[in-house]
mmCIF file of C-alpha atoms in Angstrom:
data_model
loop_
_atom_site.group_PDB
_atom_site.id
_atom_site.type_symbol
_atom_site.label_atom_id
_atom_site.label_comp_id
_atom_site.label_asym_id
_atom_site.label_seq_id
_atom_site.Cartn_x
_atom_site.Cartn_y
_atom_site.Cartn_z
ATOM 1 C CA UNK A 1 122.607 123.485 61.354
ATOM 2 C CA UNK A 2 119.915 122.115 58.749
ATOM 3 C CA UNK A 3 116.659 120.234 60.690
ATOM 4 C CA UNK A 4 117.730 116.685 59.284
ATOM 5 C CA UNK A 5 121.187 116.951 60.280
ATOM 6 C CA UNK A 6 120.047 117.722 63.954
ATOM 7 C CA UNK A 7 117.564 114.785 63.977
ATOM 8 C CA UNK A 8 120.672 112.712 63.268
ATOM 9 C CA UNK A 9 122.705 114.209 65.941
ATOM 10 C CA UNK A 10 119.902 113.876 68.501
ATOM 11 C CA UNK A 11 119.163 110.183 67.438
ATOM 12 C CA UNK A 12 122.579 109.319 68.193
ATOM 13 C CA UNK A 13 122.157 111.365 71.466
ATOM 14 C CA UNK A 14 118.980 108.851 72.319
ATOM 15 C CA UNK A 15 120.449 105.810 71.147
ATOM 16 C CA UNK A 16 123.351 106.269 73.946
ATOM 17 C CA UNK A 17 120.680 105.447 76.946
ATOM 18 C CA UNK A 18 119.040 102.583 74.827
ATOM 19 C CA UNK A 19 116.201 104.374 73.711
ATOM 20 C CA UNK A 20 114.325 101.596 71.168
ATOM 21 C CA UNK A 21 112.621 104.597 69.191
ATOM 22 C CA UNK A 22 115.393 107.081 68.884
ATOM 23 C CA UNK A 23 115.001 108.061 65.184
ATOM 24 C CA UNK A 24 111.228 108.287 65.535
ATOM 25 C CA UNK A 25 111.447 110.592 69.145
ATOM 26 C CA UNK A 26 114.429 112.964 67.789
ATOM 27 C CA UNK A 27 111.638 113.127 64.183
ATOM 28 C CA UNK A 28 109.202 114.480 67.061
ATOM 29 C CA UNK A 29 111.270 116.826 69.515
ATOM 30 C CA UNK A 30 111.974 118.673 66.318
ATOM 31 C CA UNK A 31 108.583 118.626 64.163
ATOM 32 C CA UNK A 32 107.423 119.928 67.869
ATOM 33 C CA UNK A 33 109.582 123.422 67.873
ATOM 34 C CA UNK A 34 109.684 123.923 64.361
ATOM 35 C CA UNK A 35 105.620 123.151 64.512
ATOM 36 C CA UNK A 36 106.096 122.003 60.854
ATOM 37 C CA UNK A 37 105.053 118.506 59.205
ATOM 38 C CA UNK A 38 107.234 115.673 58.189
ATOM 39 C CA UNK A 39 106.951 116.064 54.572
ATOM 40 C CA UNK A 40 107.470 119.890 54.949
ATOM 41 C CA UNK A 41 110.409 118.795 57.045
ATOM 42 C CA UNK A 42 111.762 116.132 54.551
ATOM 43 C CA UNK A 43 111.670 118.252 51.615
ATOM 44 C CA UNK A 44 112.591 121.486 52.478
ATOM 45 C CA UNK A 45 114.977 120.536 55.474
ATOM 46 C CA UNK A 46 115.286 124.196 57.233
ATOM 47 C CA UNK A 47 118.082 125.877 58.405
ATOM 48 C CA UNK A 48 117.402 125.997 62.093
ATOM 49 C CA UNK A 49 117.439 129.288 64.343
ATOM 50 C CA UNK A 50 120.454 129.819 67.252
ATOM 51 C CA UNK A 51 116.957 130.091 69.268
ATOM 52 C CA UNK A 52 115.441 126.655 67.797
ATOM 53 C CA UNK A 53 118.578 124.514 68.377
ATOM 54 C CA UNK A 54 118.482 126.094 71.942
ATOM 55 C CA UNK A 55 115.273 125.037 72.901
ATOM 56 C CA UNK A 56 115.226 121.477 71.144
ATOM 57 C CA UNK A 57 118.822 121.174 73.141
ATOM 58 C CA UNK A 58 116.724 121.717 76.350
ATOM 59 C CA UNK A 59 113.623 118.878 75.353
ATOM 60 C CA UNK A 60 116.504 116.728 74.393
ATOM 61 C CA UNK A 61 118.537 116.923 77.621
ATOM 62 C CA UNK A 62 115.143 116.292 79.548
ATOM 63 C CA UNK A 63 114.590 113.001 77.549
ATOM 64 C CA UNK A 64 118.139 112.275 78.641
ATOM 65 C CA UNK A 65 117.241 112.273 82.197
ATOM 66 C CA UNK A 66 114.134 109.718 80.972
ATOM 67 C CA UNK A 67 111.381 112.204 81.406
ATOM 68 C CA UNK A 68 108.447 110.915 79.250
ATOM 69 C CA UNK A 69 108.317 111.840 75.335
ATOM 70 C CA UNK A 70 104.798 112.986 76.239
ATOM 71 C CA UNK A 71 105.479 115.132 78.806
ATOM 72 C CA UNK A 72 108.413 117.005 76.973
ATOM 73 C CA UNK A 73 105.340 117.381 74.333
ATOM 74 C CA UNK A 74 103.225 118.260 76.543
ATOM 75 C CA UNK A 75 100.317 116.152 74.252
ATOM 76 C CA UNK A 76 99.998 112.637 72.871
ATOM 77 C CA UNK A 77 97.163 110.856 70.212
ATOM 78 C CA UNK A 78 94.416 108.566 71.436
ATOM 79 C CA UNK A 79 91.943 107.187 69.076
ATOM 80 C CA UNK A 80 93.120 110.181 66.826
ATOM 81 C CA UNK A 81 92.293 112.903 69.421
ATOM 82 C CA UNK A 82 94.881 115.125 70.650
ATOM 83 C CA UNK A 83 95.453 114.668 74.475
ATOM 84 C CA UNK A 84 97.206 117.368 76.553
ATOM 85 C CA UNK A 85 99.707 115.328 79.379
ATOM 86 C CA UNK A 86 101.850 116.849 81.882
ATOM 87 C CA UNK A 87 103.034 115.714 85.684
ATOM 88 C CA UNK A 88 100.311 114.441 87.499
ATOM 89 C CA UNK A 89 98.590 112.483 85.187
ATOM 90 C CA UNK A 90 99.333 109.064 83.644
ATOM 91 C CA UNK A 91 99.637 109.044 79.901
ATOM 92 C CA UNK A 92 97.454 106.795 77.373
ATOM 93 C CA UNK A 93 98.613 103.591 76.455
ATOM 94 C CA UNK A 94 97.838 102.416 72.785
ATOM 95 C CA UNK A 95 96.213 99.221 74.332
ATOM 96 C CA UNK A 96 93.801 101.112 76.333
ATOM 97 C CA UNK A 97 92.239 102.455 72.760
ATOM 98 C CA UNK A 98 90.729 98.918 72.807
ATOM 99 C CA UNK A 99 88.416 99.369 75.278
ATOM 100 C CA UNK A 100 86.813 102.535 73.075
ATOM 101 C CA UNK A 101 87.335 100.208 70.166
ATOM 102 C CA UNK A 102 85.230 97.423 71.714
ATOM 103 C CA UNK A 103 82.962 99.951 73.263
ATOM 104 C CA UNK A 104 82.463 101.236 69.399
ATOM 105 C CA UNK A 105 81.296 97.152 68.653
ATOM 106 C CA UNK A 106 78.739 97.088 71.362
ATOM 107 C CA UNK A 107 76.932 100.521 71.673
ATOM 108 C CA UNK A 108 74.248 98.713 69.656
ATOM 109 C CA UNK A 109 73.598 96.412 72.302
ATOM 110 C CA UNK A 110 73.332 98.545 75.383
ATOM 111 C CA UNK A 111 70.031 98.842 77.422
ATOM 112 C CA UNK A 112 68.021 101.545 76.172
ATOM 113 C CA UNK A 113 66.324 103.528 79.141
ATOM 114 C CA UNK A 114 69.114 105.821 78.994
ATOM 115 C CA UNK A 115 72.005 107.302 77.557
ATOM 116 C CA UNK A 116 74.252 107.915 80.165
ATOM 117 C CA UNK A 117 78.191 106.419 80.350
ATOM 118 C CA UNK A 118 80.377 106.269 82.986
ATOM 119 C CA UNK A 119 83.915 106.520 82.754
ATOM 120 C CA UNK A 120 85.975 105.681 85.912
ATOM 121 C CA UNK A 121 89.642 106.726 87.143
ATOM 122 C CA UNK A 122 89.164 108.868 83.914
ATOM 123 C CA UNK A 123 92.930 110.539 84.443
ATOM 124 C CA UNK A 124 93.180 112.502 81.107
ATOM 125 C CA UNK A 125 89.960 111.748 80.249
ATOM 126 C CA UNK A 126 91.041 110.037 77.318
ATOM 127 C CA UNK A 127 88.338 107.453 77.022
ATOM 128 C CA UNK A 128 85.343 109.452 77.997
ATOM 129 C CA UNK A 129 86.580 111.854 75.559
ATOM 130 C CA UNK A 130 86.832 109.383 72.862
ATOM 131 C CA UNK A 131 83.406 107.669 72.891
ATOM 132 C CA UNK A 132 81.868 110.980 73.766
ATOM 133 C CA UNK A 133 83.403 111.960 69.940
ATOM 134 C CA UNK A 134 82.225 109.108 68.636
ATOM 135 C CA UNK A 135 78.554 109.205 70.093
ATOM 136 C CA UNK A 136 77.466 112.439 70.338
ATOM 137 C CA UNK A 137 74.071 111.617 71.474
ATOM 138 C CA UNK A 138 75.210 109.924 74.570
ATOM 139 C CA UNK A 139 76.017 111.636 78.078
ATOM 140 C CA UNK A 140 79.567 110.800 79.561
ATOM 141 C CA UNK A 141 80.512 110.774 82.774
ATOM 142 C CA UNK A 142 84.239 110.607 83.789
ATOM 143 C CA UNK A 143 85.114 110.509 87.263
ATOM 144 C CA UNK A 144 88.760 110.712 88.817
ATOM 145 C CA UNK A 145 89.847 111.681 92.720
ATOM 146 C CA UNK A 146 92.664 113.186 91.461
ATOM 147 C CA UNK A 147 92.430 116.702 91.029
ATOM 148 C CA UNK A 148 95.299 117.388 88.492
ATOM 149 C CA UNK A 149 94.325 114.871 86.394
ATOM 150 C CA UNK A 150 90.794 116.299 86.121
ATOM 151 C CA UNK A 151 92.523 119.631 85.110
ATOM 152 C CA UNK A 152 94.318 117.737 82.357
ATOM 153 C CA UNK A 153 90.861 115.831 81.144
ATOM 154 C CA UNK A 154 88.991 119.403 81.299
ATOM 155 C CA UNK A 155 91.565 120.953 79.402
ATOM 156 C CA UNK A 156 91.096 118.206 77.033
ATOM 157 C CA UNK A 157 87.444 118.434 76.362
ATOM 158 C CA UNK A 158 88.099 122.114 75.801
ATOM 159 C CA UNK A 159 90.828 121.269 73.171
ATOM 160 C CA UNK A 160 88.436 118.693 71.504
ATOM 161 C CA UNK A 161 85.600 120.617 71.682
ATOM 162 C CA UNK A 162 83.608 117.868 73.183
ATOM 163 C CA UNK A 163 80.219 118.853 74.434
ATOM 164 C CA UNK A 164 78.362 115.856 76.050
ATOM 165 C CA UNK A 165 80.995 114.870 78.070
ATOM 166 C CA UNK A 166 81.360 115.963 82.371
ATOM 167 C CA UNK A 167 84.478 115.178 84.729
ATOM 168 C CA UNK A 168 83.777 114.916 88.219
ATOM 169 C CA UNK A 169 86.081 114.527 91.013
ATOM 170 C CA UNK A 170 85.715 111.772 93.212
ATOM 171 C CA UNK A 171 86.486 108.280 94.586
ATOM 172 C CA UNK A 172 84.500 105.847 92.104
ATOM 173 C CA UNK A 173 80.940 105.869 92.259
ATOM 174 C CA UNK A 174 81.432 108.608 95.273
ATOM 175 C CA UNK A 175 79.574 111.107 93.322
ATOM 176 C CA UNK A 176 76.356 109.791 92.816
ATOM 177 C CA UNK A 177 73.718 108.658 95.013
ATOM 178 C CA UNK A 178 72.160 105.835 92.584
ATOM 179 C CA UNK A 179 73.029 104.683 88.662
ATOM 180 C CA UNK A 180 70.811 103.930 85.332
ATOM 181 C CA UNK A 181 74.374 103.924 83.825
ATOM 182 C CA UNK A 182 74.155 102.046 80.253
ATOM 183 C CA UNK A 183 77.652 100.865 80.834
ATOM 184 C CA UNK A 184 80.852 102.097 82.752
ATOM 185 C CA UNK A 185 84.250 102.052 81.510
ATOM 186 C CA UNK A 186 87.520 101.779 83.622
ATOM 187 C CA UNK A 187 91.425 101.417 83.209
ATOM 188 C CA UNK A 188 91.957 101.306 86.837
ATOM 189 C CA UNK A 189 95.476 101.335 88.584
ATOM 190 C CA UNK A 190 96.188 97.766 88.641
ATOM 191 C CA UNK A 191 100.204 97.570 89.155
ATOM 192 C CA UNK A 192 101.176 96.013 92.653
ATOM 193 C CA UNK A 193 102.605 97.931 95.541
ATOM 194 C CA UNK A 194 105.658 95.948 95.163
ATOM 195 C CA UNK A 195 106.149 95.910 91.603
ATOM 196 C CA UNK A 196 106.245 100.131 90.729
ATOM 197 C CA UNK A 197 109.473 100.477 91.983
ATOM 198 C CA UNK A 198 110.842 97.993 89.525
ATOM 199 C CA UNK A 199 109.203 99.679 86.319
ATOM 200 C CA UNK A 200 111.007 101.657 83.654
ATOM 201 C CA UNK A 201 112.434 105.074 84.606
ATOM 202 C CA UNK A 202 109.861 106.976 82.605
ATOM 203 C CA UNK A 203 107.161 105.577 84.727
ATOM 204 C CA UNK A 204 108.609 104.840 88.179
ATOM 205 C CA UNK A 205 110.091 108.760 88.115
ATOM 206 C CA UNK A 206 107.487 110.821 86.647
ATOM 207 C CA UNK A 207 103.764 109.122 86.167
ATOM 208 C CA UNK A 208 101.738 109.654 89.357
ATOM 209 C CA UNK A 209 102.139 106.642 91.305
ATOM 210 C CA UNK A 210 97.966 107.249 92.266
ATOM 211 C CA UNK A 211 97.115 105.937 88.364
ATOM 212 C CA UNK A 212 99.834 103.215 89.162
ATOM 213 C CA UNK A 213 99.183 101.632 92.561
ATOM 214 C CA UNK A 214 96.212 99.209 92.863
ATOM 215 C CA UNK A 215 97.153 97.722 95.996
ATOM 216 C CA UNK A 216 98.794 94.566 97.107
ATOM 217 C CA UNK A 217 97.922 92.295 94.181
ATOM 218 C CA UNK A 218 97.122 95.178 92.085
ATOM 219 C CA UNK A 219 93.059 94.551 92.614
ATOM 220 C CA UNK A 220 91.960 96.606 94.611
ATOM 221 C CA UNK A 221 90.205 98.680 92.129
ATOM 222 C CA UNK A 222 88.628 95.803 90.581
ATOM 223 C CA UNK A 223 87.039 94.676 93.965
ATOM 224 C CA UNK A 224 85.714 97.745 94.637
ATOM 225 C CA UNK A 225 84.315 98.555 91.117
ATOM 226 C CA UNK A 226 82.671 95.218 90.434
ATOM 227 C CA UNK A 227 81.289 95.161 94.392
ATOM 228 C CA UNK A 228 79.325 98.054 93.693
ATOM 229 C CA UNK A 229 78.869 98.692 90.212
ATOM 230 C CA UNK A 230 74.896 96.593 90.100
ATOM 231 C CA UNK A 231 74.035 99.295 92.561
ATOM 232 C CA UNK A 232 74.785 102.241 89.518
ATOM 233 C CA UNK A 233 74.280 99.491 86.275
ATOM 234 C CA UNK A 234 71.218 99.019 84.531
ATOM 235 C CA UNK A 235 70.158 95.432 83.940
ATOM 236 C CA UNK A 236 71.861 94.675 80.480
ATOM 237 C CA UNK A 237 74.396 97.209 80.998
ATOM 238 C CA UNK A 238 77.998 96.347 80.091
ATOM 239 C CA UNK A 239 81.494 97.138 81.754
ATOM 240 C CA UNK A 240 84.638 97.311 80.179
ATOM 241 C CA UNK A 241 87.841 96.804 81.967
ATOM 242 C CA UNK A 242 91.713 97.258 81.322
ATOM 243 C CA UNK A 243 93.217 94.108 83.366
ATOM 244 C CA UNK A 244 97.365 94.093 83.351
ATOM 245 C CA UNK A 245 98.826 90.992 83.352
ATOM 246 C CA UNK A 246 98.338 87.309 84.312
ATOM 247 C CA UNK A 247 94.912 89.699 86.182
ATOM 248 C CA UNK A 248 92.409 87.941 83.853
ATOM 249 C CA UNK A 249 91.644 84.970 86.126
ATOM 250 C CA UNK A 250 91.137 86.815 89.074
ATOM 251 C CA UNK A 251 89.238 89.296 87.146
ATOM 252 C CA UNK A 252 86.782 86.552 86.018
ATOM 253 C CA UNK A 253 86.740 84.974 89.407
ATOM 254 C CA UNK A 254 85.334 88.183 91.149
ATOM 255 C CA UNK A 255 82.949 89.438 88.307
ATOM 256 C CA UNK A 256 81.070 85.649 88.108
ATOM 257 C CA UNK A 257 81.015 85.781 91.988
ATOM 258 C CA UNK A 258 79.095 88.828 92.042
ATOM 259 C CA UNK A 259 76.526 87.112 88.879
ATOM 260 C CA UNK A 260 78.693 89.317 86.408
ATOM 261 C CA UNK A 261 78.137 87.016 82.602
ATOM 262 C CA UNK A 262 82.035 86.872 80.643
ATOM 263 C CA UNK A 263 81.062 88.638 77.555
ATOM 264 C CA UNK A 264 84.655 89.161 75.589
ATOM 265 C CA UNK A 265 88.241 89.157 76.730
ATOM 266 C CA UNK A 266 90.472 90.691 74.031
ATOM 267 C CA UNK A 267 94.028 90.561 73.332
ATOM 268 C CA UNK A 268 96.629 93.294 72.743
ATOM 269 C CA UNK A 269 99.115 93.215 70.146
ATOM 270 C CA UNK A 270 101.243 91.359 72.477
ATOM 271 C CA UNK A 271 98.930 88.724 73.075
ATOM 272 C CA UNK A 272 98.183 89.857 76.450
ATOM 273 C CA UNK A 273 94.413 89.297 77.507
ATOM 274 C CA UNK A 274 94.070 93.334 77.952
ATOM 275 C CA UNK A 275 90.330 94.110 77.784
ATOM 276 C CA UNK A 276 87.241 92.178 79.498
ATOM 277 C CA UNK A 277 83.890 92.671 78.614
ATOM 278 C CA UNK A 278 81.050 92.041 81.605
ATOM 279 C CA UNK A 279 77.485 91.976 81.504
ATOM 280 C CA UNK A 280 74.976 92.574 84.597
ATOM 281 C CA UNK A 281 71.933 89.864 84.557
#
């Protein structure tokens, strides 16, 4: 069998449990074992080996049972860095590539008495990772309690080849004993108890319910973070938060409570508010 005529045969395969990317995911499972390009692919169309059609058979059949794309890949892109996934530790979202993107905007206007960023419930370490790419003169700190995930973010800096980046395990600001951080990013778990038994397959079965569950109303995270964070900010100093939905007004609530100043919310491309900027008086 030639490469396009098993993309076909595998789309079809997808489409039967109402997969809304079939063509594009069967394009992947097989540029991934034949570790070729598309346009290699297009043009030349191989004839595929009894061992090839074997093993894309077996990443196939494990989509079929709804295991994440990503973890079948064992990798994913984020802000054009490659990411190595796996069980244990929740895959980047395309809308958390706006908090580096907004980051990117206001690096000019951090407080200069140091470099130092902190990244919280890092997971992969995809955003540490990214701004440490982008700023190589700044220090990054990514902190996560969970100890696979750290494996996964270490692996990644490693991959990247990112110096002036550290992952630390711990609960929050747990590791350190005071701050002079210029700013701290976080995507935080913020789904509700209740609700991550009534997400899609691919999450509810597979991504680590630790990355998932931010408590009762899905805040917990936020309380905690925005409690403590003027003990670990500098005066000036910026935080940028992923919020889930209909979060944004509790969000604000508990950041002007604490004398946090509403920089910048930002939209996704689904209009949700996704991304809030703070900024400690």
């Amino acid at each position: 069998m030639r490469a396009l005529d098993k993309i076909r045969q595998i789309k079809t395969s997808l489409e039967k449990i109402s997969l809304a990317n079939a063509t594009k995911e069967a394009e992947e499972i097989v540029f991934h074992v034949l570790k070729t390009t598309k346009v290699r692919l297009f043009t030349e169309n191989p004839l595929l080996t009894e061992e090839q059609v074997r093993i894309i058979n077996s990443l196939v059949q494990r989509r079929l049972n709804r295991e994440p794309l990503e973890y079948i890949l064992g990798e994913c892109v984020f802000c054009n860095i490659r990411v190595k996934v796996g069980p244990g530790v929740l895959i980047p979202r395309p809308e958390t590539e706006i908090i580096v993107e907004e980051f990117k905007k206001s690096v000019t206007f951090l407080p200069r008495q140091n470099n130092r960023i902190l990244d919280l419930c890092t997971g992969s370490g995809c955003i540490a990772l990214s701004i440490a790419r982008e700023f190589p003169e700044l220090r990054v700190f990514g902190v996560d309690m969970s100890i696979k995930a750290l494996s996964y973010a270490s692996a990644n800096k490693k991959i990247n080849d990112i110096k002036n980046v550290h992952f630390i395990g711990g609960n929050l600001f747990s590791p350190f004993r005071y701050g002079a951080f210029a700013a701290i990013t976080a995507n935080p778990p913020y789904v509700t108890k209740g609700e991550i038994e009534k997400l899609q397959v691919e999450v509810r079965d597979y991504e680590p319910h630790l990355a998932l569950n931010g408590g009762e109303d899905g805040l917990l995270f936020y309380r905690q973070i925005i409690r403590q964070a003027d003990m670990y900010l500098l005066p000036g100093g910026l935080i940028f938060f992923e919020m889930g939905i209909g979060q944004i007004s509790s969000i604000r609530k508990m950041a002007e409570n604490e004398g946090y100043e509403i920089l910048k919310i930002v939209k996704d491309l689904a209009g949700i508010d996704r991304v809030m900027i703070l900024k400690r008086s």
